[in-house]
mmCIF file of C-alpha atoms in Angstrom:
data_model
loop_
_atom_site.group_PDB
_atom_site.id
_atom_site.type_symbol
_atom_site.label_atom_id
_atom_site.label_comp_id
_atom_site.label_asym_id
_atom_site.label_seq_id
_atom_site.Cartn_x
_atom_site.Cartn_y
_atom_site.Cartn_z
ATOM 1 C CA UNK A 1 -36.142 -1.177 -16.477
ATOM 2 C CA UNK A 2 -32.559 -2.516 -16.178
ATOM 3 C CA UNK A 3 -31.915 -5.974 -14.823
ATOM 4 C CA UNK A 4 -31.450 -5.604 -11.055
ATOM 5 C CA UNK A 5 -28.758 -8.271 -11.047
ATOM 6 C CA UNK A 6 -26.447 -6.221 -13.290
ATOM 7 C CA UNK A 7 -27.511 -2.687 -12.307
ATOM 8 C CA UNK A 8 -24.574 -0.901 -10.670
ATOM 9 C CA UNK A 9 -25.303 -0.029 -7.035
ATOM 10 C CA UNK A 10 -21.921 1.501 -6.244
ATOM 11 C CA UNK A 11 -18.950 2.423 -8.424
ATOM 12 C CA UNK A 12 -15.671 3.774 -7.079
ATOM 13 C CA UNK A 13 -13.171 5.972 -8.886
ATOM 14 C CA UNK A 14 -9.397 5.855 -8.708
ATOM 15 C CA UNK A 15 -7.830 8.846 -6.979
ATOM 16 C CA UNK A 16 -5.975 10.683 -9.762
ATOM 17 C CA UNK A 17 -3.601 12.350 -7.313
ATOM 18 C CA UNK A 18 -2.649 9.143 -5.515
ATOM 19 C CA UNK A 19 -2.175 7.136 -8.718
ATOM 20 C CA UNK A 20 -0.104 9.913 -10.325
ATOM 21 C CA UNK A 21 1.940 10.431 -7.147
ATOM 22 C CA UNK A 22 2.759 6.729 -6.777
ATOM 23 C CA UNK A 23 3.400 6.232 -10.502
ATOM 24 C CA UNK A 24 5.671 9.248 -10.869
ATOM 25 C CA UNK A 25 7.474 8.317 -7.656
ATOM 26 C CA UNK A 26 8.252 4.836 -8.996
ATOM 27 C CA UNK A 27 9.498 6.262 -12.316
ATOM 28 C CA UNK A 28 11.677 8.733 -10.412
ATOM 29 C CA UNK A 29 13.220 5.866 -8.427
ATOM 30 C CA UNK A 30 13.943 3.909 -11.606
ATOM 31 C CA UNK A 31 15.459 6.993 -13.246
ATOM 32 C CA UNK A 32 17.585 7.742 -10.193
ATOM 33 C CA UNK A 33 18.797 4.145 -10.091
ATOM 34 C CA UNK A 34 19.789 4.218 -13.774
ATOM 35 C CA UNK A 35 21.634 7.525 -13.326
ATOM 36 C CA UNK A 36 23.359 6.113 -10.229
ATOM 37 C CA UNK A 37 24.593 3.152 -12.304
ATOM 38 C CA UNK A 38 25.877 5.427 -15.056
ATOM 39 C CA UNK A 39 27.722 7.641 -12.549
ATOM 40 C CA UNK A 40 29.328 4.838 -10.526
ATOM 41 C CA UNK A 41 30.125 2.267 -13.229
ATOM 42 C CA UNK A 42 32.029 4.429 -15.713
ATOM 43 C CA UNK A 43 35.339 2.664 -15.046
ATOM 44 C CA UNK A 44 33.861 -0.821 -14.985
ATOM 45 C CA UNK A 45 31.333 -2.818 -12.987
ATOM 46 C CA UNK A 46 31.972 -2.817 -9.233
ATOM 47 C CA UNK A 47 30.093 -3.635 -6.058
ATOM 48 C CA UNK A 48 28.437 -0.174 -5.954
ATOM 49 C CA UNK A 49 26.050 -1.490 -8.615
ATOM 50 C CA UNK A 50 24.132 -3.290 -5.827
ATOM 51 C CA UNK A 51 22.589 -0.046 -4.530
ATOM 52 C CA UNK A 52 21.152 1.301 -7.811
ATOM 53 C CA UNK A 53 19.904 -2.170 -8.737
ATOM 54 C CA UNK A 54 17.989 -2.326 -5.443
ATOM 55 C CA UNK A 55 16.522 1.129 -6.120
ATOM 56 C CA UNK A 56 15.495 0.120 -9.663
ATOM 57 C CA UNK A 57 13.964 -3.119 -8.372
ATOM 58 C CA UNK A 58 11.886 -1.300 -5.732
ATOM 59 C CA UNK A 59 10.800 1.323 -8.290
ATOM 60 C CA UNK A 60 9.796 -1.420 -10.741
ATOM 61 C CA UNK A 61 7.864 -3.249 -8.012
ATOM 62 C CA UNK A 62 5.956 -0.082 -7.095
ATOM 63 C CA UNK A 63 5.259 0.634 -10.777
ATOM 64 C CA UNK A 64 3.923 -2.887 -11.382
ATOM 65 C CA UNK A 65 1.640 -2.559 -8.354
ATOM 66 C CA UNK A 66 0.473 0.836 -9.651
ATOM 67 C CA UNK A 67 -0.470 -0.687 -13.003
ATOM 68 C CA UNK A 68 -2.423 -3.377 -11.116
ATOM 69 C CA UNK A 69 -4.575 -0.845 -9.239
ATOM 70 C CA UNK A 70 -8.295 -1.328 -9.660
ATOM 71 C CA UNK A 71 -11.559 0.474 -9.094
ATOM 72 C CA UNK A 72 -14.487 -1.367 -7.534
ATOM 73 C CA UNK A 73 -18.178 -1.600 -8.395
ATOM 74 C CA UNK A 74 -20.997 -3.574 -6.799
ATOM 75 C CA UNK A 75 -24.288 -5.064 -7.958
ATOM 76 C CA UNK A 76 -26.700 -7.308 -6.090
ATOM 77 C CA UNK A 77 -24.967 -10.371 -7.490
ATOM 78 C CA UNK A 78 -21.367 -9.343 -8.140
ATOM 79 C CA UNK A 79 -18.338 -7.503 -6.829
ATOM 80 C CA UNK A 80 -16.679 -6.058 -9.928
ATOM 81 C CA UNK A 81 -12.959 -5.250 -10.068
ATOM 82 C CA UNK A 82 -11.945 -3.041 -12.978
ATOM 83 C CA UNK A 83 -8.211 -2.776 -13.833
ATOM 84 C CA UNK A 84 -8.023 0.253 -16.187
ATOM 85 C CA UNK A 85 -4.280 -0.019 -16.918
ATOM 86 C CA UNK A 86 -4.515 -3.749 -17.666
ATOM 87 C CA UNK A 87 -7.821 -3.419 -19.558
ATOM 88 C CA UNK A 88 -9.331 -6.198 -17.497
ATOM 89 C CA UNK A 89 -12.588 -6.630 -15.579
ATOM 90 C CA UNK A 90 -13.311 -9.391 -13.062
ATOM 91 C CA UNK A 91 -16.800 -10.213 -11.742
ATOM 92 C CA UNK A 92 -16.868 -12.061 -8.433
ATOM 93 C CA UNK A 93 -20.228 -13.492 -7.311
ATOM 94 C CA UNK A 94 -20.870 -12.502 -3.690
ATOM 95 C CA UNK A 95 -21.921 -16.065 -2.869
ATOM 96 C CA UNK A 96 -18.575 -17.442 -4.096
ATOM 97 C CA UNK A 97 -16.521 -15.453 -1.531
ATOM 98 C CA UNK A 98 -15.489 -17.965 1.133
ATOM 99 C CA UNK A 99 -12.746 -16.051 2.954
ATOM 100 C CA UNK A 100 -11.727 -12.434 3.444
ATOM 101 C CA UNK A 101 -9.182 -10.320 5.266
ATOM 102 C CA UNK A 102 -8.362 -6.662 5.743
ATOM 103 C CA UNK A 103 -5.075 -5.117 6.862
ATOM 104 C CA UNK A 104 -3.828 -1.629 7.621
ATOM 105 C CA UNK A 105 -1.626 -0.192 4.848
ATOM 106 C CA UNK A 106 0.273 3.069 4.498
ATOM 107 C CA UNK A 107 2.385 4.993 2.010
ATOM 108 C CA UNK A 108 4.954 5.515 4.774
ATOM 109 C CA UNK A 109 8.372 4.499 3.479
ATOM 110 C CA UNK A 110 10.575 5.189 6.500
ATOM 111 C CA UNK A 111 10.483 6.153 10.145
ATOM 112 C CA UNK A 112 11.203 9.771 9.243
ATOM 113 C CA UNK A 113 8.087 10.234 7.088
ATOM 114 C CA UNK A 114 5.692 12.733 8.673
ATOM 115 C CA UNK A 115 3.068 13.142 5.927
ATOM 116 C CA UNK A 116 1.720 9.824 4.700
ATOM 117 C CA UNK A 117 -1.584 8.304 3.655
ATOM 118 C CA UNK A 118 -3.234 5.319 5.247
ATOM 119 C CA UNK A 119 -5.829 2.871 4.052
ATOM 120 C CA UNK A 120 -6.860 -0.754 3.993
ATOM 121 C CA UNK A 121 -5.830 -3.689 1.855
ATOM 122 C CA UNK A 122 -8.775 -5.996 1.289
ATOM 123 C CA UNK A 123 -8.193 -9.650 0.445
ATOM 124 C CA UNK A 124 -10.913 -11.924 -0.896
ATOM 125 C CA UNK A 125 -10.846 -15.640 -1.686
ATOM 126 C CA UNK A 126 -13.363 -16.945 -4.202
ATOM 127 C CA UNK A 127 -13.471 -19.916 -6.571
ATOM 128 C CA UNK A 128 -9.924 -20.922 -5.658
ATOM 129 C CA UNK A 129 -8.446 -17.492 -6.415
ATOM 130 C CA UNK A 130 -7.149 -14.650 -4.270
ATOM 131 C CA UNK A 131 -8.045 -11.045 -5.049
ATOM 132 C CA UNK A 132 -6.472 -7.956 -3.479
ATOM 133 C CA UNK A 133 -7.182 -4.245 -3.701
ATOM 134 C CA UNK A 134 -6.339 -1.223 -1.592
ATOM 135 C CA UNK A 135 -8.461 1.754 -0.568
ATOM 136 C CA UNK A 136 -5.514 4.177 -0.740
ATOM 137 C CA UNK A 137 -6.007 4.610 -4.481
ATOM 138 C CA UNK A 138 -9.829 4.928 -4.310
ATOM 139 C CA UNK A 139 -11.881 8.091 -3.861
ATOM 140 C CA UNK A 140 -14.333 8.012 -0.937
ATOM 141 C CA UNK A 141 -13.219 4.580 0.380
ATOM 142 C CA UNK A 142 -15.670 4.682 3.299
ATOM 143 C CA UNK A 143 -18.550 4.202 0.869
ATOM 144 C CA UNK A 144 -16.838 1.100 -0.523
ATOM 145 C CA UNK A 145 -16.363 -0.349 2.968
ATOM 146 C CA UNK A 146 -20.038 0.275 3.702
ATOM 147 C CA UNK A 147 -21.050 -1.613 0.557
ATOM 148 C CA UNK A 148 -18.818 -4.562 1.504
ATOM 149 C CA UNK A 149 -20.388 -4.699 4.967
ATOM 150 C CA UNK A 150 -23.830 -4.917 3.387
ATOM 151 C CA UNK A 151 -22.927 -7.831 1.140
ATOM 152 C CA UNK A 152 -20.434 -10.042 2.992
ATOM 153 C CA UNK A 153 -21.257 -12.737 5.515
ATOM 154 C CA UNK A 154 -21.154 -11.614 9.167
ATOM 155 C CA UNK A 155 -18.324 -14.032 10.033
ATOM 156 C CA UNK A 156 -16.186 -12.604 7.222
ATOM 157 C CA UNK A 157 -16.894 -9.045 8.358
ATOM 158 C CA UNK A 158 -15.802 -9.952 11.893
ATOM 159 C CA UNK A 159 -12.617 -11.573 10.609
ATOM 160 C CA UNK A 160 -11.780 -8.527 8.478
ATOM 161 C CA UNK A 161 -12.364 -6.189 11.412
ATOM 162 C CA UNK A 162 -10.102 -8.257 13.690
ATOM 163 C CA UNK A 163 -7.361 -8.455 11.022
ATOM 164 C CA UNK A 164 -7.454 -4.707 10.511
ATOM 165 C CA UNK A 165 -7.409 -3.869 14.212
ATOM 166 C CA UNK A 166 -4.407 -6.144 14.840
ATOM 167 C CA UNK A 167 -2.378 -4.912 11.842
ATOM 168 C CA UNK A 168 -3.059 -1.279 12.743
ATOM 169 C CA UNK A 169 -2.011 -1.881 16.342
ATOM 170 C CA UNK A 170 1.187 -3.650 15.179
ATOM 171 C CA UNK A 171 2.032 -0.734 12.861
ATOM 172 C CA UNK A 172 1.716 1.933 15.536
ATOM 173 C CA UNK A 173 3.613 -0.221 18.026
ATOM 174 C CA UNK A 174 6.525 -0.560 15.590
ATOM 175 C CA UNK A 175 6.313 3.173 14.878
ATOM 176 C CA UNK A 176 6.524 4.001 18.592
ATOM 177 C CA UNK A 177 9.395 1.519 19.036
ATOM 178 C CA UNK A 178 11.254 3.219 16.176
ATOM 179 C CA UNK A 179 10.824 6.663 17.694
ATOM 180 C CA UNK A 180 12.008 5.452 21.112
ATOM 181 C CA UNK A 181 15.042 3.820 19.470
ATOM 182 C CA UNK A 182 15.894 7.096 17.707
ATOM 183 C CA UNK A 183 15.643 9.072 20.946
ATOM 184 C CA UNK A 184 17.462 6.594 23.196
ATOM 185 C CA UNK A 185 20.147 5.239 20.841
ATOM 186 C CA UNK A 186 20.673 7.177 17.608
ATOM 187 C CA UNK A 187 20.454 10.740 18.943
ATOM 188 C CA UNK A 188 22.810 10.112 21.920
ATOM 189 C CA UNK A 189 25.364 8.439 19.629
ATOM 190 C CA UNK A 190 25.197 11.344 17.159
ATOM 191 C CA UNK A 191 25.594 13.807 20.013
ATOM 192 C CA UNK A 192 28.643 11.952 21.361
ATOM 193 C CA UNK A 193 30.221 11.918 17.877
ATOM 194 C CA UNK A 194 29.656 15.676 17.503
ATOM 195 C CA UNK A 195 31.200 16.338 20.911
ATOM 196 C CA UNK A 196 34.232 14.159 20.057
ATOM 197 C CA UNK A 197 34.689 15.908 16.724
ATOM 198 C CA UNK A 198 34.476 19.276 18.432
ATOM 199 C CA UNK A 199 36.966 18.237 21.136
ATOM 200 C CA UNK A 200 39.437 16.796 18.576
ATOM 201 C CA UNK A 201 39.292 19.954 16.504
ATOM 202 C CA UNK A 202 40.537 22.039 19.487
#
């Protein structure tokens, strides 16, 4: 009979689609940025280089975060974070977790995005170290959240719930503010410009 302390109770899997989508998207951004530099800097370096460098930086940041994605497993004694791309495994004793938080996260990149994925970023503090992982990249994240609720202290669960509710509310408020701004400011200005262009062309 296996030792109950190390027997795996729950083990998550990384979502192949999400990881591939995010990874390929970051590589595409880096490639686009490099091509942008080559196309705009043929006659010498100029200020246009700022834009492709920003694109490359963002793509590199997304790629580094993709490589740091982890799957999660639980036992009676440990929360286990497995980083497949970094070939690293971290075992966190449940009793060592002294603080926790949970925020709303999304793959939404701009106000015009209509199809985007949402999830939760979970933050844990144990033995003087901070650990973060997101449910966006994990298959069946609800099962993981259920396992965390079983193991964490009630005060930490309450704090995580409050953090998540506030961050989700803030996100949708900013989203609604953006849409109102588009309707009340941007669209009228665009309409006025079109009318002026039409009138001047007469």
